[in-house]
Coordinates of C-alpha atoms in Angstrom, one line a residue:
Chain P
X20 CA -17.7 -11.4 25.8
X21 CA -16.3 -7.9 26.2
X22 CA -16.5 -5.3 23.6
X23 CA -15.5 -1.8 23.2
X24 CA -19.1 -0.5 25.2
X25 CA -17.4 -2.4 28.0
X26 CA -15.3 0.2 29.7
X27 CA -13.5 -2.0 32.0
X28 CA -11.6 -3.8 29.0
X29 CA -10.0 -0.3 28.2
X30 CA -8.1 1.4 30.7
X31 CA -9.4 5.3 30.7
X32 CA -6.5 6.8 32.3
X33 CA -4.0 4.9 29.9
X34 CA -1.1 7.1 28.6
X35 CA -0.8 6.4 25.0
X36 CA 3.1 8.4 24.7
X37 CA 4.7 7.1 27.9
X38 CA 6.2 3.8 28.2
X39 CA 8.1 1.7 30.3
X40 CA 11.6 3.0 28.8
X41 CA 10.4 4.7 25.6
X42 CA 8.5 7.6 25.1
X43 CA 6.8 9.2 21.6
X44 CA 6.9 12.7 21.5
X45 CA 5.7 15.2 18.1
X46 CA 8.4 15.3 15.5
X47 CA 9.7 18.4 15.4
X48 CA 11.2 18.7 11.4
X49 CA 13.2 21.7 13.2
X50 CA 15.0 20.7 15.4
X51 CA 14.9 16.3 15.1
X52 CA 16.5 16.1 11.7
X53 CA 20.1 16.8 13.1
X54 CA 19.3 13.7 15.3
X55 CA 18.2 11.9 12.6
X56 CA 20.6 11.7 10.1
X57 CA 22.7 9.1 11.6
X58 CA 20.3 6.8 11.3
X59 CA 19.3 6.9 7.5
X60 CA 22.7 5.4 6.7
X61 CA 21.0 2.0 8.0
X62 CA 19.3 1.1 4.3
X63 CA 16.7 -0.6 6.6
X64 CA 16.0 2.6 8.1
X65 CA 16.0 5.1 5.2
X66 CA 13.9 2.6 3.4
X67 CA 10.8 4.7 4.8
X68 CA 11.9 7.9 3.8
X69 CA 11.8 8.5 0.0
X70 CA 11.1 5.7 -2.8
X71 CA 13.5 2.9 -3.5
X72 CA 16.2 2.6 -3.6
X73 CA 17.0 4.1 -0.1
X74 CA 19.4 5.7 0.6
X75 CA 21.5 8.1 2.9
X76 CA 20.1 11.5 3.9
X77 CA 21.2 15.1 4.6
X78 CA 19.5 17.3 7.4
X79 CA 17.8 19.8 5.1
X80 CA 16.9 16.7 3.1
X81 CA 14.7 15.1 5.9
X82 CA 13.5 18.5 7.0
X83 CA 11.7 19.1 4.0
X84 CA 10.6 15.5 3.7
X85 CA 9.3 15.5 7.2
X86 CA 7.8 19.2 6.7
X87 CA 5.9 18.0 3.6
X88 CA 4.7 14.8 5.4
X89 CA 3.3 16.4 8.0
X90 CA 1.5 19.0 6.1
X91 CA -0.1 16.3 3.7
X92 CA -1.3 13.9 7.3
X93 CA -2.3 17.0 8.5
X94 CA -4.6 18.2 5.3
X95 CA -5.9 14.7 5.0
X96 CA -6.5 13.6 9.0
X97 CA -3.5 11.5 9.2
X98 CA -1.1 13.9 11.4
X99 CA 0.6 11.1 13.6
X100 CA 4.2 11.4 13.0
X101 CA 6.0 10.7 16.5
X102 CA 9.5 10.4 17.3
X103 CA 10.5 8.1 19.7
X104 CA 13.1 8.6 22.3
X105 CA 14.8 7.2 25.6
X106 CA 13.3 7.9 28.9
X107 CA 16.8 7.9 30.6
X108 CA 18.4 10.6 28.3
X109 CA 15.7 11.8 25.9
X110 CA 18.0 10.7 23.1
X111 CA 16.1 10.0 20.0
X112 CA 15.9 6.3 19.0
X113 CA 13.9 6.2 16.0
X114 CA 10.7 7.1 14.3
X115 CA 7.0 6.1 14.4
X116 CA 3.9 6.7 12.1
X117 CA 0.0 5.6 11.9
X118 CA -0.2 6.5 7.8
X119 CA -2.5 5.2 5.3
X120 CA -5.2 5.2 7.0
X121 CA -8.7 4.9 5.5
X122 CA -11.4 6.3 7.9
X123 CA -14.0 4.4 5.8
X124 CA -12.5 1.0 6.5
X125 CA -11.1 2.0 10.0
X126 CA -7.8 0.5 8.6
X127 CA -4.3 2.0 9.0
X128 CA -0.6 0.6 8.7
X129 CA 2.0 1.3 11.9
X130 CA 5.7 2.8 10.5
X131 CA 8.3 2.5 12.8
X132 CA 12.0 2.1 13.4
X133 CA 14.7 2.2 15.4
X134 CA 18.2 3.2 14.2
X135 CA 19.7 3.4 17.9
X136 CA 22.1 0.7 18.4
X137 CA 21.2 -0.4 21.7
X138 CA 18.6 -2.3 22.7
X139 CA 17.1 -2.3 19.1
X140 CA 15.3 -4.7 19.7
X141 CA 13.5 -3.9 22.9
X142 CA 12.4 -0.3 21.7
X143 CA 11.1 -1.6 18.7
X144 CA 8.8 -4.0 20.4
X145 CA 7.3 -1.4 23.1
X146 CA 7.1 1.4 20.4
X147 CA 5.0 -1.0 18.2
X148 CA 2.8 -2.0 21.7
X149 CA 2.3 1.5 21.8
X150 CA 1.1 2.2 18.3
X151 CA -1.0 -0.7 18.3
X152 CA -2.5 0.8 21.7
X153 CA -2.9 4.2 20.0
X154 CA -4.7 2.7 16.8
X155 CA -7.1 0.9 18.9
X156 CA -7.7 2.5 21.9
X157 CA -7.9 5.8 20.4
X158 CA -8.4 6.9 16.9
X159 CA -10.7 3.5 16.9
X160 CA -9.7 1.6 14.0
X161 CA -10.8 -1.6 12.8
X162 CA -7.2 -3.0 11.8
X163 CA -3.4 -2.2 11.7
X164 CA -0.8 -3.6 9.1
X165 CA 2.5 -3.8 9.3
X166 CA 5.1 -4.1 6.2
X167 CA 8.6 -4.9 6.7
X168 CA 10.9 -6.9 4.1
X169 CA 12.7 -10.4 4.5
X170 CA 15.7 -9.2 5.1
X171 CA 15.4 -7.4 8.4
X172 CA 15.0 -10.8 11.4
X173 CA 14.9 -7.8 14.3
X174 CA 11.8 -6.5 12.6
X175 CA 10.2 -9.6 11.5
X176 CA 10.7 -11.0 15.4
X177 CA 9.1 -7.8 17.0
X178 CA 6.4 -7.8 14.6
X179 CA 5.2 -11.2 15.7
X180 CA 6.2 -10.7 19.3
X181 CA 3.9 -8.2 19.4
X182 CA 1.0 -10.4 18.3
X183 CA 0.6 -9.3 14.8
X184 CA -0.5 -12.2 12.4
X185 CA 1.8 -12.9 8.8
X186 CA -1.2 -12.7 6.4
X187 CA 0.9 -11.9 3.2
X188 CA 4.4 -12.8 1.4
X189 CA 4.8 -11.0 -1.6
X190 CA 7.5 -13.3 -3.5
X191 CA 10.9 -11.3 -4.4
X192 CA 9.4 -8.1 -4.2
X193 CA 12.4 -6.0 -2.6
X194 CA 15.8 -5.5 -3.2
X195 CA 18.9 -5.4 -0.6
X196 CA 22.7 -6.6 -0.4
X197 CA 22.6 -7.9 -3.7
X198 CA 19.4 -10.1 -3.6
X199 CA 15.8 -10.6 -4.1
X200 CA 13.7 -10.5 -0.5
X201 CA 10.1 -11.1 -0.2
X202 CA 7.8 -8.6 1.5
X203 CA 6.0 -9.6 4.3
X204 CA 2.3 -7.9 6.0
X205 CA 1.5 -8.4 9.1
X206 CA -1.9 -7.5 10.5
X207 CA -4.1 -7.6 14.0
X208 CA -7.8 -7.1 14.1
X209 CA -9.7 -5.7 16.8
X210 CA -11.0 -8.6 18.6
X211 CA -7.5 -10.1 18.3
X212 CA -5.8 -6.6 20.1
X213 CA -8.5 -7.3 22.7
X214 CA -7.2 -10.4 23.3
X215 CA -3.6 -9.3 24.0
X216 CA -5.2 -6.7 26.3
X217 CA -7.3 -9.5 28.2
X218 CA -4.1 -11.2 28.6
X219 CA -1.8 -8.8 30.1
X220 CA -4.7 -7.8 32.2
X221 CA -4.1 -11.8 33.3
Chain U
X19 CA 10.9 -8.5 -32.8
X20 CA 6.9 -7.2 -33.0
X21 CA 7.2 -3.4 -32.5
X22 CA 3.2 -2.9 -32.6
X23 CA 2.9 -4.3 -29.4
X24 CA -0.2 -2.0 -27.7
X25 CA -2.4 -4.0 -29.6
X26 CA -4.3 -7.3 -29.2
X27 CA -7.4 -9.2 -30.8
X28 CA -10.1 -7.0 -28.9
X29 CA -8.4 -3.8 -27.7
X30 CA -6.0 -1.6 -27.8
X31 CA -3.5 0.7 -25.4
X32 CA -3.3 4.6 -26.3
X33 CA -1.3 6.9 -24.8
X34 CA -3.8 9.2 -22.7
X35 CA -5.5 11.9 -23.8
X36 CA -5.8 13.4 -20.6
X37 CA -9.2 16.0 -22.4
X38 CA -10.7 12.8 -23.2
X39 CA -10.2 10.8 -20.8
X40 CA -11.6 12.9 -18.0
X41 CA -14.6 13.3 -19.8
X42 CA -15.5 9.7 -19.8
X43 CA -14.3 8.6 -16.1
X44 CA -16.2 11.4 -14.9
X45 CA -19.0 9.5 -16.1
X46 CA -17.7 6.0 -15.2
X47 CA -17.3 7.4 -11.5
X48 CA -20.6 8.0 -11.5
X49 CA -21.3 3.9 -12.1
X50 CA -21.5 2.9 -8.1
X51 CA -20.9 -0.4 -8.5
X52 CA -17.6 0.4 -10.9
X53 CA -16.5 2.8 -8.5
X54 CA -16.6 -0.1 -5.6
X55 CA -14.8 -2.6 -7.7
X56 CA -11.8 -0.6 -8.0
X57 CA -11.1 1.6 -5.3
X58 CA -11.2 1.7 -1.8
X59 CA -12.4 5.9 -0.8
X60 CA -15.9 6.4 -0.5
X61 CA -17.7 6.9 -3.9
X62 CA -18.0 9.9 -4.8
X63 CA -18.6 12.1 -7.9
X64 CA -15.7 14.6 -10.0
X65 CA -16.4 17.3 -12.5
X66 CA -13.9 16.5 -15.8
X67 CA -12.1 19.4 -14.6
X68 CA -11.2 17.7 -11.0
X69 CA -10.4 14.3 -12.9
X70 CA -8.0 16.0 -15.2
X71 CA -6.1 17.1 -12.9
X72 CA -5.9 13.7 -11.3
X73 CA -4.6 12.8 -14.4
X74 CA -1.9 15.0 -15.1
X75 CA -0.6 14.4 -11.4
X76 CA -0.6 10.5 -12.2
X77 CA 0.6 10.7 -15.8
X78 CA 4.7 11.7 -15.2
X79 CA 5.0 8.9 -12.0
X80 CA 3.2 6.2 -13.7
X81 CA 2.5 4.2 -17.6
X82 CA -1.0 5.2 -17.9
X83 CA -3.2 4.0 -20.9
X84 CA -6.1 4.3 -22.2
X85 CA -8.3 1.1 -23.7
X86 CA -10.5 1.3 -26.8
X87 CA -12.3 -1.8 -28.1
X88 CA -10.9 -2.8 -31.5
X89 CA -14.2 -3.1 -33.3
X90 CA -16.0 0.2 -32.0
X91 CA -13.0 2.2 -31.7
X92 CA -14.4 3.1 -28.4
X93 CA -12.8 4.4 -24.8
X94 CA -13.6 1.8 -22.2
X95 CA -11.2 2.0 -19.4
X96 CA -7.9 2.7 -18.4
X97 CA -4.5 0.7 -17.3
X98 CA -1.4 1.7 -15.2
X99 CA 1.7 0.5 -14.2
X100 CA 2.4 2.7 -11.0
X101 CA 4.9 3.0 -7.8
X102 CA 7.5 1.1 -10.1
X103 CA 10.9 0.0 -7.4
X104 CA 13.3 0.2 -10.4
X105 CA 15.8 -1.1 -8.1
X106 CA 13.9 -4.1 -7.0
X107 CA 12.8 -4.3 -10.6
X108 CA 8.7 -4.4 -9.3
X109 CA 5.5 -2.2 -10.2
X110 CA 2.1 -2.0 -8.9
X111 CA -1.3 -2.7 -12.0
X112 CA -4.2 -1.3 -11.7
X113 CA -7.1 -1.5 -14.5
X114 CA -10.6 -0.2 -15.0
X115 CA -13.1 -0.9 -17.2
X116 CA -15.5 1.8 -17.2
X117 CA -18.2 0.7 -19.4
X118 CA -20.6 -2.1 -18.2
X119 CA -20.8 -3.3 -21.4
X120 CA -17.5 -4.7 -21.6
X121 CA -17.7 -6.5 -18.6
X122 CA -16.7 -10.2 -18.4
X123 CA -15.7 -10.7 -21.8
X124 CA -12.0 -10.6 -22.2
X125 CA -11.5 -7.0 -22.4
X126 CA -9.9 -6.1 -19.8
X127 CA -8.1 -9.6 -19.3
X128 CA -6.5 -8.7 -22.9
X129 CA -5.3 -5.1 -21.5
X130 CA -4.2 -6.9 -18.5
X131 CA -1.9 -9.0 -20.9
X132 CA -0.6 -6.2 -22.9
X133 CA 0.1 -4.2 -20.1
X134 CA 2.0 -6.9 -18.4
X135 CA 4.0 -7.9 -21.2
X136 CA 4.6 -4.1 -21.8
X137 CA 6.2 -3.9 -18.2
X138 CA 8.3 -7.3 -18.7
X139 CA 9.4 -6.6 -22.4
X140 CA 10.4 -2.8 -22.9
X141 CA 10.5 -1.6 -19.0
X142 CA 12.4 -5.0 -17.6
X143 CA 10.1 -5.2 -14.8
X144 CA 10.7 -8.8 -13.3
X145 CA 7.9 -8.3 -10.9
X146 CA 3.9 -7.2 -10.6
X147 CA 1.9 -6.6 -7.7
X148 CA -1.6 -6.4 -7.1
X149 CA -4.5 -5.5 -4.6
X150 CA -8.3 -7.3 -5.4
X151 CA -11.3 -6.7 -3.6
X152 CA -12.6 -10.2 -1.9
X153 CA -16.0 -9.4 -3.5
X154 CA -14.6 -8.6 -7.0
X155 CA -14.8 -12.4 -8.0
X156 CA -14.7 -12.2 -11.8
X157 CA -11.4 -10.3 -11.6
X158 CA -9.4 -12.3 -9.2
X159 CA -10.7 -14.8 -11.9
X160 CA -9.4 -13.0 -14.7
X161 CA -5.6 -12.4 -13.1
X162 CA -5.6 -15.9 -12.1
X163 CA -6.3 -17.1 -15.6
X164 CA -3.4 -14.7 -16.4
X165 CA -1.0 -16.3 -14.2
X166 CA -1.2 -14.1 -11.0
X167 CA -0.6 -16.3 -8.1
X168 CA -2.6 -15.0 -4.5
X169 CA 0.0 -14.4 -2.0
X170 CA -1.9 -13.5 1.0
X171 CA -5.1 -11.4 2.2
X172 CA -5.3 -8.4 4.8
X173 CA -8.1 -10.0 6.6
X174 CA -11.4 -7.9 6.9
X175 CA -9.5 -4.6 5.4
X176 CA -12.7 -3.3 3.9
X177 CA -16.1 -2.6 4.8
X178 CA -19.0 -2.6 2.6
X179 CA -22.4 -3.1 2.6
X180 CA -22.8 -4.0 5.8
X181 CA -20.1 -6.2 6.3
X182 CA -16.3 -6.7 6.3
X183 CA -13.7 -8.1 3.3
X184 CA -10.2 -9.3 2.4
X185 CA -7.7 -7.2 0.9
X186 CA -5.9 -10.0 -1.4
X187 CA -2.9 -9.7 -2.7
X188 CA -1.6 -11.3 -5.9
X189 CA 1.7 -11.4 -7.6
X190 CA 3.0 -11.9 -11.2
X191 CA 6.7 -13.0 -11.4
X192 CA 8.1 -12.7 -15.3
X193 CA 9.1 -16.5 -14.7
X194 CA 5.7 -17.1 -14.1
X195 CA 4.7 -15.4 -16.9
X196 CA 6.8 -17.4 -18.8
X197 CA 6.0 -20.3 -18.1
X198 CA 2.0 -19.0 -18.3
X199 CA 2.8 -18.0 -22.1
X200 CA 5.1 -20.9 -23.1
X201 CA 2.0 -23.3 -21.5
X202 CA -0.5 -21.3 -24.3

């Protein structure tokens, strides 16, 4: 049974930002709020971005938000605020966070999403891989949880394509398009993540 | 309609006096065992000074009371209705009670209840959520008797004394509650 002392379970030389067609890259609230703003008209998007109910954001709006959240992670050892973006063009697809993490517990919760049209889909799946590589691999937590609500299928799928297990369905706990959603949490424990890295190591 | 609705048979809710009430979780924070029944950071100790101002940063986001047993007249904990979705109608509960004494004997089951019916009646809340510590048995007990139905667990979220527990997470829905008071 391999464990974390093991060193040939974890690859040394992996490179947590670069992907296969994604990269992450530090959000810059300078400059990556004009890119941005497109995006938060997707209720689904802007969901993460101020308390309910979402809704559409301005630049200067997002800069300050993303200036104060990166001040606060930073103050309180949680600075991982990435943007995500194309390897072909360097356009920026979306947005991805480690937040709520409790050192204590080892525990943290993976934000992402993707407000690019194309290929939604795909970059949501390898930007959550590479969260779930970061968490583990590198700032050594114990678990990762996931939240994302009913009524977005894309995010549901990727979330259990990329191994994470539905522990919780909070009943009617969200609010979109005129209806009551339930709220589900996905989560993957260490010795599970080790498992998807045993497997793609075949 | 019953307009004194902050009171029950054992205790009841009072605005918080945020003077007071720093005083006496100081001390309660200082209970280990309290501390690790409620939250999830490391135990740790506050001057009344530090805890005020925890309290005056809580009290504008949140409905934050305090509870004092009926017969004593005494400060024994503390309730809140916090991160309320007023679009999706829902609101987090979180209660404390502070002194050992009043542990496991309806208490805080009773704030639970006036609190709840608080968030259904007057703020037209039509959801509640909460978090429970696996270990914390006599709660989960408590919400369950109060109609709070578990809806899942982060497995292994915390660890304590030398091992690993569940997050649970429980949820209240007002036709639950409904049907939980019509049933009494």
């Amino acid at each position: 049974m391999m464990n974390k002392s093991d060193l040939s379970l974890y690859d040394l030389g992996k490179q947590f930002f670069e992907g296969t067609s994604i990269r992450l890259t530090a959000y810059d609230p300078a400059t990556n709020p004009k890119e941005e703003v497109a995006f938060t008209y997707d209720l689904d998007y802007s969901f993460w971005m101020r308390d309910n109910p979402a809704r559409p954001m301005a630049e200067q709006e997002l800069q300050k938000y993303y200036e104060k959240l990166i001040k606060e992670g930073e103050e309180s050892n949680q600075g991982f605020v990435f943007t995500v973006r194309s390897k072909i063009d360097d356009q920026m697809l979306g947005f991805a966070r480690l937040c709520n993490i409790e050192w204590n517990h080892a525990v943290g919760e993976i934000r992402l999403a993707i407000g690019a049209a194309d290929n939604r889909e795909g970059a949501e799946l390898e930007a959550l891989q590479m969260m779930l590589a970061y968490a583990f691999e590198e700032l050594n937590l114990f678990r990762v949880s996931r939240v994302v609500s009913e009524s977005n299928p894309i995010s549901i799928r990727t979330t259990a394509n990329s191994g994470m297990v539905l522990e919780v369905r909070q009943r009617e706990a969200y609010f979109r398009c005129g209806k009551y959603w339930d709220v589900l949490r996905f989560g993957l424990v260490e010795k599970e993540y080790d498992e998807l890295v045993k497997e793609l190591q075949g | 309609m019953n307009n004194f609705i902050y009171a029950g048979d054992l205790v009841r809710l009072e605005a918080v006096d945020p003077e007071i009430f720093a005083v006496e979780d100081s001390l309660w924070a200082h209970d280990s065992e309290y501390w690790r029944l409620c939250a999830s950071d490391p135990s740790r100790l506050f001057t009344s000074k530090q805890t005020r101002e925890w309290i005056d940063k809580s009290l504008p986001t949140s409905y934050f009371f305090s509870i004092y047993a009926l017969t004593e007249n005494k400060l024994i904990g503390g309730v809140d209705l916090n991160g309320i979705n007023w679009s999706a109608r829902t609101s987090w509960i979180g209660i404390g009670i502070g002194d050992r004494n009043y542990w496991g004997r309806g208490y805080g089951r009773e704030a639970m209840r006036l609190a709840i019916q608080f968030a259904f009646d007057e703020l037209n809340l039509r959801r509640i959520n909460l978090n429970v510590f696996e270990y914390n048995k006599r709660a989960f007990l408590a919400y369950q008797k109060l109609g709070f139905v578990e809806e899942g667990r982060y497995r292994s979220w915390l660890h304590r004394g030398g091992r690993r527990w569940d997050l649970i997470f429980m949820g209240l829905l007002r036709s639950d509650w409904n049907m939980n008071t019509l049933e009494k």
